Amino acid sequence: MRRLLAILIPGLLLLTACGGGEAAAPEPSSQSAGDVAKFDTLKISDNGDQKAPGLEFPKPLEVSEPTVKEVTEGNGDVIRAGQVVEMAYVAVDGKTGKTLEDTYTSGSQPIELNDDLKQGSALIYNVVVGAKVGSQIAFAAPGKAASEGTAAGSSQLVVFKLLSAKDAPKVLDKPEGDAVTPPAGLPTVKVNDQGIPEISVAGVKAPKALISQDLIKGKGAVVKASDTLTVNYVGVTLAGGKKFDSSYEDSFGHKEPASFALSGVIKGWTQGLAGKTVGSRVLLVIPKDLAYGDAGQGEAKGDLVFVVDILGTK
């Protein structure tokens, strides 16, 4: 998520949440909110999908509350709840008009219209659902009031363009693909009657390098290091085989699949899962220097072993 937009619209941080279910029914129209009359004098010069639009507005732009409105209607398909929308945006200082961020030059950003976004940032969810591809959306945030030792902050204006929309990628319930026989000398994996992988490390030597071994070879999309993954996993220590984490089980015996940016986890996961495919079950044997180092993290100490089921990516 881009730095400025994540600050202005905290709910967009929820885009990494688990998604991929069937899209909900379309909602009727893009919904404005806030002090929308302040956008009546906003003029946008559209420069296509590769260059930020020109923005003209009386300065300073001041709003009393977060404000959002579809200011230019596109001519593409109506965007539905449950879809993933690619957008580009330009953010400017509401007092000076100075550009603060421009993703037309650095790359578009995906936004998933799921229940997490609806709960975390209803303003954005409601204005995008029902809009058309190609629409320009204006969002303004009030400036911060002055406080002791801190000057007042300017309001900020973000105008983003909805470039495309597609259904969210499917998230699998379990790994799907061809079984792979691993070489000898690796931890062994069996699935119990609850469908949870159990890892045995008996007789396994400490790894000299990262081991990333398919147990099931999926036939889905290839994972990139920049992707957000939805997975199930079990983790144990190589020394003693003590289980320290599992997405399958909590104190009540069940948890949901985990969803995270692959760039934000230990190096053993990033390096070991990039290049794998959706649907795969992967055995990772991770040296401590690619995990949590000498200090460890909680019970996750030393060399670690994981079984990871890759259920979805985006």
mmCIF file of C-alpha atoms in Angstrom:
data_model
loop_
_atom_site.group_PDB
_atom_site.id
_atom_site.type_symbol
_atom_site.label_atom_id
_atom_site.label_comp_id
_atom_site.label_asym_id
_atom_site.label_seq_id
_atom_site.Cartn_x
_atom_site.Cartn_y
_atom_site.Cartn_z
ATOM 1 C CA MET A 1 0.000 0.000 0.000
ATOM 2 C CA ARG A 2 1.282 3.430 -0.864
ATOM 3 C CA ARG A 3 2.451 5.502 2.085
ATOM 4 C CA LEU A 4 0.192 8.550 1.817
ATOM 5 C CA LEU A 5 -3.019 6.779 0.902
ATOM 6 C CA ALA A 6 -2.513 4.347 3.761
ATOM 7 C CA ILE A 7 -2.317 7.323 6.118
ATOM 8 C CA LEU A 8 -5.329 9.108 4.681
ATOM 9 C CA ILE A 9 -7.514 6.033 4.366
ATOM 10 C CA PRO A 10 -6.481 3.536 7.066
ATOM 11 C CA GLY A 11 -9.116 1.015 6.018
ATOM 12 C CA LEU A 12 -7.238 0.400 2.783
ATOM 13 C CA LEU A 13 -4.616 -1.424 4.832
ATOM 14 C CA LEU A 14 -7.190 -4.209 4.969
ATOM 15 C CA LEU A 15 -6.632 -5.011 1.309
ATOM 16 C CA THR A 16 -4.360 -7.863 2.344
ATOM 17 C CA ALA A 17 -7.196 -9.567 4.164
ATOM 18 C CA CYS A 18 -8.452 -12.917 2.968
ATOM 19 C CA GLY A 19 -10.795 -12.665 0.019
ATOM 20 C CA GLY A 20 -11.720 -14.524 -3.103
ATOM 21 C CA GLY A 21 -15.233 -15.651 -2.283
ATOM 22 C CA GLU A 22 -18.087 -15.219 -4.739
ATOM 23 C CA ALA A 23 -18.807 -11.598 -5.539
ATOM 24 C CA ALA A 24 -21.823 -10.100 -3.816
ATOM 25 C CA ALA A 25 -24.698 -8.665 -5.812
ATOM 26 C CA PRO A 26 -24.037 -5.275 -7.405
ATOM 27 C CA GLU A 27 -24.952 -2.278 -5.306
ATOM 28 C CA PRO A 28 -26.982 0.415 -7.022
ATOM 29 C CA SER A 29 -24.736 3.461 -7.302
ATOM 30 C CA SER A 30 -21.566 5.161 -6.177
ATOM 31 C CA GLN A 31 -22.313 6.935 -2.898
ATOM 32 C CA SER A 32 -20.873 10.332 -1.957
ATOM 33 C CA ALA A 33 -20.280 11.398 1.646
ATOM 34 C CA GLY A 34 -19.136 14.441 3.592
ATOM 35 C CA ASP A 35 -18.800 18.069 2.558
ATOM 36 C CA VAL A 36 -19.248 17.282 -1.139
ATOM 37 C CA ALA A 37 -20.142 20.856 -2.177
ATOM 38 C CA LYS A 38 -16.432 21.668 -1.802
ATOM 39 C CA PHE A 39 -15.818 19.585 -4.939
ATOM 40 C CA ASP A 40 -18.172 21.690 -7.087
ATOM 41 C CA THR A 41 -15.260 23.940 -8.122
ATOM 42 C CA LEU A 42 -12.755 21.123 -8.594
ATOM 43 C CA LYS A 43 -11.666 20.844 -12.237
ATOM 44 C CA ILE A 44 -9.896 17.700 -13.462
ATOM 45 C CA SER A 45 -8.003 17.507 -16.753
ATOM 46 C CA ASP A 46 -7.812 13.821 -17.654
ATOM 47 C CA ASN A 47 -4.428 12.883 -19.136
ATOM 48 C CA GLY A 48 -5.155 9.203 -19.759
ATOM 49 C CA ASP A 49 -4.162 6.184 -17.684
ATOM 50 C CA GLN A 50 -0.401 6.794 -17.731
ATOM 51 C CA LYS A 51 -0.182 10.409 -16.549
ATOM 52 C CA ALA A 52 -1.702 12.138 -13.538
ATOM 53 C CA PRO A 53 -4.617 14.462 -14.251
ATOM 54 C CA GLY A 54 -4.315 18.209 -13.847
ATOM 55 C CA LEU A 55 -6.180 19.538 -10.797
ATOM 56 C CA GLU A 56 -7.555 23.045 -10.343
ATOM 57 C CA PHE A 57 -9.402 24.181 -7.201
ATOM 58 C CA PRO A 58 -9.725 27.308 -5.043
ATOM 59 C CA LYS A 59 -7.058 27.282 -2.341
ATOM 60 C CA PRO A 60 -7.048 26.496 0.442
ATOM 61 C CA LEU A 61 -9.366 23.520 0.118
ATOM 62 C CA GLU A 62 -10.921 23.016 3.535
ATOM 63 C CA VAL A 63 -13.354 20.289 4.557
ATOM 64 C CA SER A 64 -14.834 19.708 7.985
ATOM 65 C CA GLU A 65 -14.919 15.912 7.672
ATOM 66 C CA PRO A 66 -13.564 13.173 5.372
ATOM 67 C CA THR A 67 -15.279 13.753 2.055
ATOM 68 C CA VAL A 68 -15.587 11.588 -1.029
ATOM 69 C CA LYS A 69 -17.389 11.882 -4.358
ATOM 70 C CA GLU A 70 -17.348 10.482 -7.872
ATOM 71 C CA VAL A 71 -16.501 13.659 -9.794
ATOM 72 C CA THR A 72 -16.149 12.242 -13.309
ATOM 73 C CA GLU A 73 -18.123 9.215 -14.504
ATOM 74 C CA GLY A 74 -16.272 6.623 -16.554
ATOM 75 C CA ASN A 75 -17.705 4.728 -19.513
ATOM 76 C CA GLY A 76 -16.650 1.208 -18.493
ATOM 77 C CA ASP A 77 -18.470 -1.567 -16.678
ATOM 78 C CA VAL A 78 -20.176 -0.981 -13.351
ATOM 79 C CA ILE A 79 -17.934 -2.130 -10.481
ATOM 80 C CA ARG A 80 -19.409 -4.806 -8.209
ATOM 81 C CA ALA A 81 -18.883 -5.695 -4.575
ATOM 82 C CA GLY A 82 -16.341 -8.503 -4.276
ATOM 83 C CA GLN A 83 -14.216 -7.374 -7.218
ATOM 84 C CA VAL A 84 -10.606 -6.183 -7.227
ATOM 85 C CA VAL A 85 -10.144 -2.705 -8.712
ATOM 86 C CA GLU A 86 -6.869 -1.332 -10.070
ATOM 87 C CA MET A 87 -6.546 2.376 -9.419
ATOM 88 C CA ALA A 88 -4.011 5.150 -9.891
ATOM 89 C CA TYR A 89 -4.063 8.349 -7.885
ATOM 90 C CA VAL A 90 -2.462 11.726 -7.325
ATOM 91 C CA ALA A 91 -2.429 13.344 -3.882
ATOM 92 C CA VAL A 92 -1.909 17.071 -3.331
ATOM 93 C CA ASP A 93 -1.685 19.512 -0.440
ATOM 94 C CA GLY A 94 -5.052 21.243 -0.058
ATOM 95 C CA LYS A 95 -3.442 24.556 0.843
ATOM 96 C CA THR A 96 -0.716 24.839 -1.781
ATOM 97 C CA GLY A 97 -1.712 22.317 -4.458
ATOM 98 C CA LYS A 98 1.755 20.768 -4.229
ATOM 99 C CA THR A 99 1.895 17.139 -5.366
ATOM 100 C CA LEU A 100 2.546 14.798 -2.451
ATOM 101 C CA GLU A 101 2.359 11.481 -4.269
ATOM 102 C CA ASP A 102 1.749 10.301 -7.832
ATOM 103 C CA THR A 103 1.208 6.609 -8.582
ATOM 104 C CA TYR A 104 0.644 7.180 -12.288
ATOM 105 C CA THR A 105 4.424 7.119 -12.557
ATOM 106 C CA SER A 106 5.130 4.455 -9.924
ATOM 107 C CA GLY A 107 2.363 1.952 -10.654
ATOM 108 C CA SER A 108 -1.344 1.365 -10.031
ATOM 109 C CA GLN A 109 -2.687 -0.054 -6.777
ATOM 110 C CA PRO A 110 -5.240 -2.866 -6.235
ATOM 111 C CA ILE A 111 -8.194 -2.451 -3.896
ATOM 112 C CA GLU A 112 -10.417 -5.407 -3.013
ATOM 113 C CA LEU A 113 -14.059 -4.586 -2.357
ATOM 114 C CA ASN A 114 -14.561 -7.099 0.438
ATOM 115 C CA ASP A 115 -16.339 -7.007 3.792
ATOM 116 C CA ASP A 116 -13.141 -6.036 5.599
ATOM 117 C CA LEU A 117 -12.847 -2.886 3.491
ATOM 118 C CA LYS A 118 -16.561 -2.163 3.940
ATOM 119 C CA GLN A 119 -16.155 -2.293 7.708
ATOM 120 C CA GLY A 120 -12.777 -0.537 7.855
ATOM 121 C CA SER A 121 -13.333 2.220 5.267
ATOM 122 C CA ALA A 122 -16.990 2.433 4.329
ATOM 123 C CA LEU A 123 -16.491 5.802 2.588
ATOM 124 C CA ILE A 124 -14.175 4.286 0.006
ATOM 125 C CA TYR A 125 -16.100 1.032 -0.347
ATOM 126 C CA ASN A 126 -19.405 2.812 -0.915
ATOM 127 C CA VAL A 127 -18.096 5.287 -3.476
ATOM 128 C CA VAL A 128 -16.273 2.656 -5.569
ATOM 129 C CA VAL A 129 -19.020 0.000 -5.576
ATOM 130 C CA GLY A 130 -21.497 1.091 -8.238
ATOM 131 C CA ALA A 131 -19.046 3.425 -9.985
ATOM 132 C CA LYS A 132 -17.896 2.674 -13.530
ATOM 133 C CA VAL A 133 -14.422 1.776 -14.717
ATOM 134 C CA GLY A 134 -12.730 4.991 -15.836
ATOM 135 C CA SER A 135 -14.372 7.132 -13.150
ATOM 136 C CA GLN A 136 -12.422 9.753 -11.217
ATOM 137 C CA ILE A 137 -13.012 9.764 -7.439
ATOM 138 C CA ALA A 138 -12.082 12.725 -5.217
ATOM 139 C CA PHE A 139 -11.280 12.210 -1.529
ATOM 140 C CA ALA A 140 -10.415 15.021 0.880
ATOM 141 C CA ALA A 141 -9.211 14.734 4.471
ATOM 142 C CA PRO A 142 -9.334 17.662 6.925
ATOM 143 C CA GLY A 143 -6.081 19.182 8.111
ATOM 144 C CA LYS A 144 -4.911 18.565 11.651
ATOM 145 C CA ALA A 145 -5.684 21.278 14.168
ATOM 146 C CA ALA A 146 -2.809 23.140 15.767
ATOM 147 C CA SER A 147 -1.724 21.957 19.192
ATOM 148 C CA GLU A 148 0.895 23.048 21.696
ATOM 149 C CA GLY A 149 4.234 22.957 19.896
ATOM 150 C CA THR A 150 2.690 21.707 16.624
ATOM 151 C CA ALA A 151 1.510 23.831 13.723
ATOM 152 C CA ALA A 152 -1.786 23.154 12.007
ATOM 153 C CA GLY A 153 -1.623 20.748 9.083
ATOM 154 C CA SER A 154 -3.120 21.280 5.636
ATOM 155 C CA SER A 155 -6.056 19.358 4.292
ATOM 156 C CA GLN A 156 -5.142 16.845 1.620
ATOM 157 C CA LEU A 157 -6.850 15.948 -1.631
ATOM 158 C CA VAL A 158 -6.560 12.615 -3.410
ATOM 159 C CA VAL A 159 -8.031 12.045 -6.869
ATOM 160 C CA PHE A 160 -7.910 8.469 -8.040
ATOM 161 C CA LYS A 161 -8.967 6.857 -11.282
ATOM 162 C CA LEU A 162 -10.571 3.428 -11.449
ATOM 163 C CA LEU A 163 -8.588 1.746 -14.221
ATOM 164 C CA SER A 164 -10.039 -1.769 -14.302
ATOM 165 C CA ALA A 165 -12.073 -4.268 -12.291
ATOM 166 C CA LYS A 166 -12.076 -8.043 -12.141
ATOM 167 C CA ASP A 167 -13.397 -10.753 -9.884
ATOM 168 C CA ALA A 168 -11.186 -11.535 -6.893
ATOM 169 C CA PRO A 169 -8.936 -14.563 -7.380
ATOM 170 C CA LYS A 170 -10.385 -17.792 -6.039
ATOM 171 C CA VAL A 171 -9.078 -18.946 -2.685
ATOM 172 C CA LEU A 172 -8.844 -22.732 -2.339
ATOM 173 C CA ASP A 173 -10.083 -24.660 0.671
ATOM 174 C CA LYS A 174 -7.123 -27.040 0.526
ATOM 175 C CA PRO A 175 -4.093 -27.769 -1.692
ATOM 176 C CA GLU A 176 -4.875 -29.103 -5.158
ATOM 177 C CA GLY A 177 -2.384 -30.639 -7.552
ATOM 178 C CA ASP A 178 -0.069 -33.599 -8.124
ATOM 179 C CA ALA A 179 1.583 -35.427 -5.232
ATOM 180 C CA VAL A 180 5.397 -35.231 -5.178
ATOM 181 C CA THR A 181 7.676 -37.791 -3.499
ATOM 182 C CA PRO A 182 10.364 -35.836 -1.606
ATOM 183 C CA PRO A 183 13.968 -37.037 -1.382
ATOM 184 C CA ALA A 184 15.172 -38.977 1.654
ATOM 185 C CA GLY A 185 16.532 -37.164 4.678
ATOM 186 C CA LEU A 186 13.844 -34.483 4.946
ATOM 187 C CA PRO A 187 11.181 -34.140 7.659
ATOM 188 C CA THR A 188 8.191 -36.366 6.970
ATOM 189 C CA VAL A 189 4.605 -35.149 6.836
ATOM 190 C CA LYS A 190 1.371 -37.033 7.512
ATOM 191 C CA VAL A 191 -2.157 -35.639 7.560
ATOM 192 C CA ASN A 192 -4.295 -36.518 10.582
ATOM 193 C CA ASP A 193 -7.999 -37.265 10.551
ATOM 194 C CA GLN A 194 -8.795 -33.547 10.939
ATOM 195 C CA GLY A 195 -6.867 -32.812 7.752
ATOM 196 C CA ILE A 196 -4.013 -31.113 9.594
ATOM 197 C CA PRO A 197 -0.404 -31.843 8.536
ATOM 198 C CA GLU A 198 1.782 -33.364 11.249
ATOM 199 C CA ILE A 199 5.559 -33.025 10.917
ATOM 200 C CA SER A 200 8.170 -35.507 12.135
ATOM 201 C CA VAL A 201 11.782 -34.339 12.332
ATOM 202 C CA ALA A 202 13.291 -37.562 13.706
ATOM 203 C CA GLY A 203 16.823 -38.090 12.366
ATOM 204 C CA VAL A 204 16.829 -34.941 10.223
ATOM 205 C CA LYS A 205 20.124 -33.043 10.118
ATOM 206 C CA ALA A 206 20.442 -29.294 10.393
ATOM 207 C CA PRO A 207 20.181 -27.665 6.938
ATOM 208 C CA LYS A 208 23.179 -25.966 5.373
ATOM 209 C CA ALA A 209 20.876 -23.933 3.154
ATOM 210 C CA LEU A 210 17.175 -23.273 2.711
ATOM 211 C CA ILE A 211 15.155 -26.304 1.544
ATOM 212 C CA SER A 212 11.877 -25.676 -0.279
ATOM 213 C CA GLN A 213 10.297 -28.948 -1.357
ATOM 214 C CA ASP A 214 6.912 -29.448 -3.019
ATOM 215 C CA LEU A 215 4.800 -32.165 -1.440
ATOM 216 C CA ILE A 216 1.879 -31.298 -3.699
ATOM 217 C CA LYS A 217 2.578 -29.387 -6.900
ATOM 218 C CA GLY A 218 -0.283 -26.966 -7.543
ATOM 219 C CA LYS A 219 -1.397 -25.894 -11.004
ATOM 220 C CA GLY A 220 -2.384 -22.307 -10.186
ATOM 221 C CA ALA A 221 -0.668 -18.947 -10.582
ATOM 222 C CA VAL A 222 3.052 -18.613 -9.904
ATOM 223 C CA VAL A 223 3.805 -16.818 -6.638
ATOM 224 C CA LYS A 224 5.824 -13.596 -6.838
ATOM 225 C CA ALA A 225 7.822 -12.177 -3.925
ATOM 226 C CA SER A 226 5.606 -9.070 -4.082
ATOM 227 C CA ASP A 227 2.343 -11.049 -3.786
ATOM 228 C CA THR A 228 -0.065 -11.278 -0.900
ATOM 229 C CA LEU A 229 -0.728 -14.936 -0.062
ATOM 230 C CA THR A 230 -3.527 -16.793 1.649
ATOM 231 C CA VAL A 231 -2.158 -19.946 3.296
ATOM 232 C CA ASN A 232 -2.598 -22.623 5.896
ATOM 233 C CA TYR A 233 0.559 -23.657 7.702
ATOM 234 C CA VAL A 234 2.131 -25.574 10.578
ATOM 235 C CA GLY A 235 5.522 -24.707 12.065
ATOM 236 C CA VAL A 236 7.807 -26.805 14.304
ATOM 237 C CA THR A 237 11.363 -26.503 15.564
ATOM 238 C CA LEU A 238 13.912 -28.774 13.908
ATOM 239 C CA ALA A 239 15.467 -29.474 17.292
ATOM 240 C CA GLY A 240 12.823 -31.566 19.043
ATOM 241 C CA GLY A 241 9.943 -31.025 16.629
ATOM 242 C CA LYS A 242 7.983 -28.758 19.011
ATOM 243 C CA LYS A 243 5.012 -27.119 17.289
ATOM 244 C CA PHE A 244 5.096 -23.348 17.866
ATOM 245 C CA ASP A 245 2.493 -22.080 15.406
ATOM 246 C CA SER A 246 -0.382 -23.278 13.253
ATOM 247 C CA SER A 247 -3.112 -21.573 11.245
ATOM 248 C CA TYR A 248 -5.267 -24.664 11.767
ATOM 249 C CA GLU A 249 -5.572 -24.593 15.522
ATOM 250 C CA ASP A 250 -6.152 -22.145 18.350
ATOM 251 C CA SER A 251 -7.251 -22.847 21.904
ATOM 252 C CA PHE A 252 -10.616 -23.928 20.496
ATOM 253 C CA GLY A 253 -9.065 -26.232 17.903
ATOM 254 C CA HIS A 254 -9.703 -24.131 14.797
ATOM 255 C CA LYS A 255 -8.425 -21.005 13.062
ATOM 256 C CA GLU A 256 -8.814 -19.388 9.662
ATOM 257 C CA PRO A 257 -6.227 -19.341 6.859
ATOM 258 C CA ALA A 258 -3.685 -16.550 7.177
ATOM 259 C CA SER A 259 -3.219 -13.761 4.638
ATOM 260 C CA PHE A 260 -0.072 -11.649 4.425
ATOM 261 C CA ALA A 261 2.370 -9.886 2.126
ATOM 262 C CA LEU A 262 5.171 -12.303 1.235
ATOM 263 C CA SER A 263 7.617 -9.412 1.420
ATOM 264 C CA GLY A 264 6.777 -8.917 5.099
ATOM 265 C CA VAL A 265 7.671 -12.326 6.561
ATOM 266 C CA ILE A 266 10.910 -14.150 7.410
ATOM 267 C CA LYS A 267 13.379 -14.562 4.562
ATOM 268 C CA GLY A 268 12.939 -18.326 4.545
ATOM 269 C CA TRP A 269 9.285 -17.899 3.597
ATOM 270 C CA THR A 270 9.906 -15.160 1.039
ATOM 271 C CA GLN A 271 12.691 -17.073 -0.683
ATOM 272 C CA GLY A 272 11.106 -20.496 -0.264
ATOM 273 C CA LEU A 273 7.607 -19.671 -1.539
ATOM 274 C CA ALA A 274 8.378 -17.257 -4.384
ATOM 275 C CA GLY A 275 8.212 -19.247 -7.605
ATOM 276 C CA LYS A 276 5.845 -21.869 -6.186
ATOM 277 C CA THR A 277 2.298 -22.225 -7.497
ATOM 278 C CA VAL A 278 -1.148 -21.776 -6.002
ATOM 279 C CA GLY A 279 -2.501 -25.135 -4.864
ATOM 280 C CA SER A 280 0.902 -26.363 -3.696
ATOM 281 C CA ARG A 281 1.817 -27.855 -0.336
ATOM 282 C CA VAL A 282 5.406 -26.854 0.393
ATOM 283 C CA LEU A 283 7.837 -28.211 2.989
ATOM 284 C CA LEU A 284 10.259 -25.529 4.174
ATOM 285 C CA VAL A 285 13.377 -26.365 6.194
ATOM 286 C CA ILE A 286 14.766 -22.992 7.199
ATOM 287 C CA PRO A 287 18.199 -22.276 8.714
ATOM 288 C CA LYS A 288 17.990 -19.960 11.695
ATOM 289 C CA ASP A 289 19.714 -17.114 9.837
ATOM 290 C CA LEU A 290 16.727 -17.050 7.427
ATOM 291 C CA ALA A 291 14.264 -17.302 10.319
ATOM 292 C CA TYR A 292 14.561 -15.455 13.658
ATOM 293 C CA GLY A 293 18.318 -15.706 14.175
ATOM 294 C CA ASP A 294 20.057 -16.775 17.361
ATOM 295 C CA ALA A 295 17.551 -15.012 19.623
ATOM 296 C CA GLY A 296 14.502 -16.687 18.110
ATOM 297 C CA GLN A 297 10.962 -15.417 18.578
ATOM 298 C CA GLY A 298 8.997 -16.976 21.409
ATOM 299 C CA GLU A 299 9.142 -20.742 20.958
ATOM 300 C CA ALA A 300 10.340 -20.402 17.356
ATOM 301 C CA LYS A 301 14.047 -20.910 18.020
ATOM 302 C CA GLY A 302 16.888 -22.198 15.857
ATOM 303 C CA ASP A 303 16.270 -23.980 12.548
ATOM 304 C CA LEU A 304 12.576 -24.206 11.703
ATOM 305 C CA VAL A 305 10.341 -26.495 9.645
ATOM 306 C CA PHE A 306 7.050 -25.449 8.067
ATOM 307 C CA VAL A 307 4.411 -27.071 5.918
ATOM 308 C CA VAL A 308 2.661 -24.353 3.928
ATOM 309 C CA ASP A 309 -0.455 -24.798 1.789
ATOM 310 C CA ILE A 310 -0.685 -21.991 -0.795
ATOM 311 C CA LEU A 311 -4.426 -21.365 -1.184
ATOM 312 C CA GLY A 312 -4.495 -18.062 -3.020
ATOM 313 C CA THR A 313 -2.446 -15.103 -4.187
ATOM 314 C CA LYS A 314 -2.990 -11.530 -5.352
#
